[in-house]
PDB file of C-alpha atoms in Angstrom:
ATOM      1  CA  MET A 206      -5.718 -27.291  10.346  1.00 55.00           C
ATOM      2  CA  ASP A 207      -3.975 -30.403   8.440  1.00 62.00           C
ATOM      3  CA  SER A 208      -2.372 -29.176   5.307  1.00 63.00           C
ATOM      4  CA  ASN A 209      -3.298 -32.417   3.356  1.00 65.00           C
ATOM      5  CA  LYS A 210      -7.125 -31.077   3.411  1.00 81.00           C
ATOM      6  CA  LEU A 211      -6.242 -27.408   2.049  1.00 85.00           C
ATOM      7  CA  THR A 212      -7.232 -27.367  -1.646  1.00 86.00           C
ATOM      8  CA  ASP A 213      -4.459 -25.801  -4.011  1.00 84.00           C
ATOM      9  CA  GLU A 214      -6.544 -22.767  -4.365  1.00 88.00           C
ATOM     10  CA  GLU A 215      -6.653 -22.349  -0.354  1.00 89.00           C
ATOM     11  CA  LYS A 216      -2.665 -23.035  -0.459  1.00 87.00           C
ATOM     12  CA  ARG A 217      -2.160 -20.333  -2.839  1.00 87.00           C
ATOM     13  CA  VAL A 218      -4.159 -17.907  -1.047  1.00 91.00           C
ATOM     14  CA  ILE A 219      -1.925 -18.864   2.119  1.00 91.00           C
ATOM     15  CA  LEU A 220       1.089 -18.366  -0.152  1.00 90.00           C
ATOM     16  CA  ASP A 221       0.530 -15.024  -1.340  1.00 91.00           C
ATOM     17  CA  ALA A 222      -0.517 -13.972   1.808  1.00 92.00           C
ATOM     18  CA  ILE A 223       3.046 -15.177   2.822  1.00 91.00           C
ATOM     19  CA  ALA A 224       4.373 -13.082  -0.264  1.00 92.00           C
ATOM     20  CA  PHE A 225       2.738  -9.913   1.157  1.00 93.00           C
ATOM     21  CA  LEU A 226       4.498 -10.417   4.441  1.00 90.00           C
ATOM     22  CA  GLU A 227       7.466 -11.166   3.072  1.00 90.00           C
ATOM     23  CA  HIS A 228       7.913  -7.860   1.072  1.00 90.00           C
ATOM     24  CA  PHE A 229       5.593  -5.409   3.468  1.00 91.00           C
ATOM     25  CA  TYR A 230       6.987  -6.853   6.880  1.00 91.00           C
ATOM     26  CA  PHE A 231      10.194  -8.644   6.712  1.00 91.00           C
ATOM     27  CA  ASP A 232      11.704  -7.107   3.873  1.00 90.00           C
ATOM     28  CA  LYS A 233      11.239  -3.558   5.150  1.00 90.00           C
ATOM     29  CA  LYS A 234      12.314  -4.628   8.974  1.00 91.00           C
ATOM     30  CA  MET A 235      15.649  -5.971   7.344  1.00 90.00           C
ATOM     31  CA  LYS A 236      16.357  -2.265   5.841  1.00 91.00           C
ATOM     32  CA  GLN A 237      16.016  -1.105   9.290  1.00 91.00           C
ATOM     33  CA  ALA A 238      18.923  -0.548  11.631  1.00 92.00           C
ATOM     34  CA  SER A 239      17.540  -2.787  14.069  1.00 92.00           C
ATOM     35  CA  GLY A 240      16.908  -5.563  11.404  1.00 92.00           C
ATOM     36  CA  LEU A 241      15.414  -8.918  12.351  1.00 91.00           C
ATOM     37  CA  ASN A 242      15.271 -10.378  15.947  1.00 93.00           C
ATOM     38  CA  LYS A 243      15.371 -13.855  16.727  1.00 94.00           C
ATOM     39  CA  THR A 244      11.444 -14.129  16.547  1.00 94.00           C
ATOM     40  CA  ASP A 245      11.540 -12.774  12.813  1.00 93.00           C
ATOM     41  CA  TYR A 246      14.178 -15.532  11.971  1.00 93.00           C
ATOM     42  CA  GLU A 247      11.941 -18.051  13.819  1.00 94.00           C
ATOM     43  CA  LYS A 248       8.921 -17.027  11.490  1.00 92.00           C
ATOM     44  CA  LEU A 249      10.865 -17.124   8.354  1.00 92.00           C
ATOM     45  CA  ALA A 250      12.199 -20.475   9.070  1.00 93.00           C
ATOM     46  CA  LEU A 251       8.710 -21.644   9.232  1.00 93.00           C
ATOM     47  CA  ILE A 252       7.284 -19.841   6.260  1.00 91.00           C
ATOM     48  CA  ASN A 253      10.104 -21.101   4.163  1.00 91.00           C
ATOM     49  CA  SER A 254       9.436 -24.801   5.555  1.00 91.00           C
ATOM     50  CA  ILE A 255       5.973 -24.328   4.681  1.00 88.00           C
ATOM     51  CA  LYS A 256       6.531 -22.957   1.153  1.00 88.00           C
ATOM     52  CA  ALA A 257       9.492 -25.910   0.608  1.00 87.00           C
ATOM     53  CA  LYS A 258       7.020 -29.025   1.543  1.00 85.00           C
ATOM     54  CA  TRP A 259       4.283 -27.537  -0.490  1.00 83.00           C
ATOM     55  CA  ALA A 260       6.496 -27.063  -3.214  1.00 80.00           C
ATOM     56  CA  LEU A 261       7.138 -30.565  -3.059  1.00 79.00           C
ATOM     57  CA  GLY A 262       4.128 -32.021  -2.394  1.00 76.00           C
ATOM     58  CA  ILE A 263       4.916 -32.830   1.388  1.00 63.00           C
ATOM     59  CA  HIS A 264       1.988 -32.785   3.569  1.00 60.00           C
ATOM     60  CA  LEU A 265       2.660 -30.736   6.646  1.00 55.00           C
ATOM     61  CA  GLU A 266       2.384 -33.021   9.849  1.00 59.00           C
ATOM     62  CA  ASP A 267      -0.170 -31.203  12.787  1.00 55.00           C
ATOM     63  CA  SER A 268       1.654 -29.548  15.312  1.00 48.00           C
TER      64      SER A 268
END
């Protein structure tokens, strides 16, 4: 889906879900001895990109 077609409310729901994942998945996994793997870092990079672009009002391109 093209992110510029999402309403602010829809983006807020997605951002809330991302915050949930960050807290209950990534934070807990970082505290484990094995830590984060390459895929986890790639997921975090994508999450941070989405949050930054939406915060700046930049529309994401379709992949």
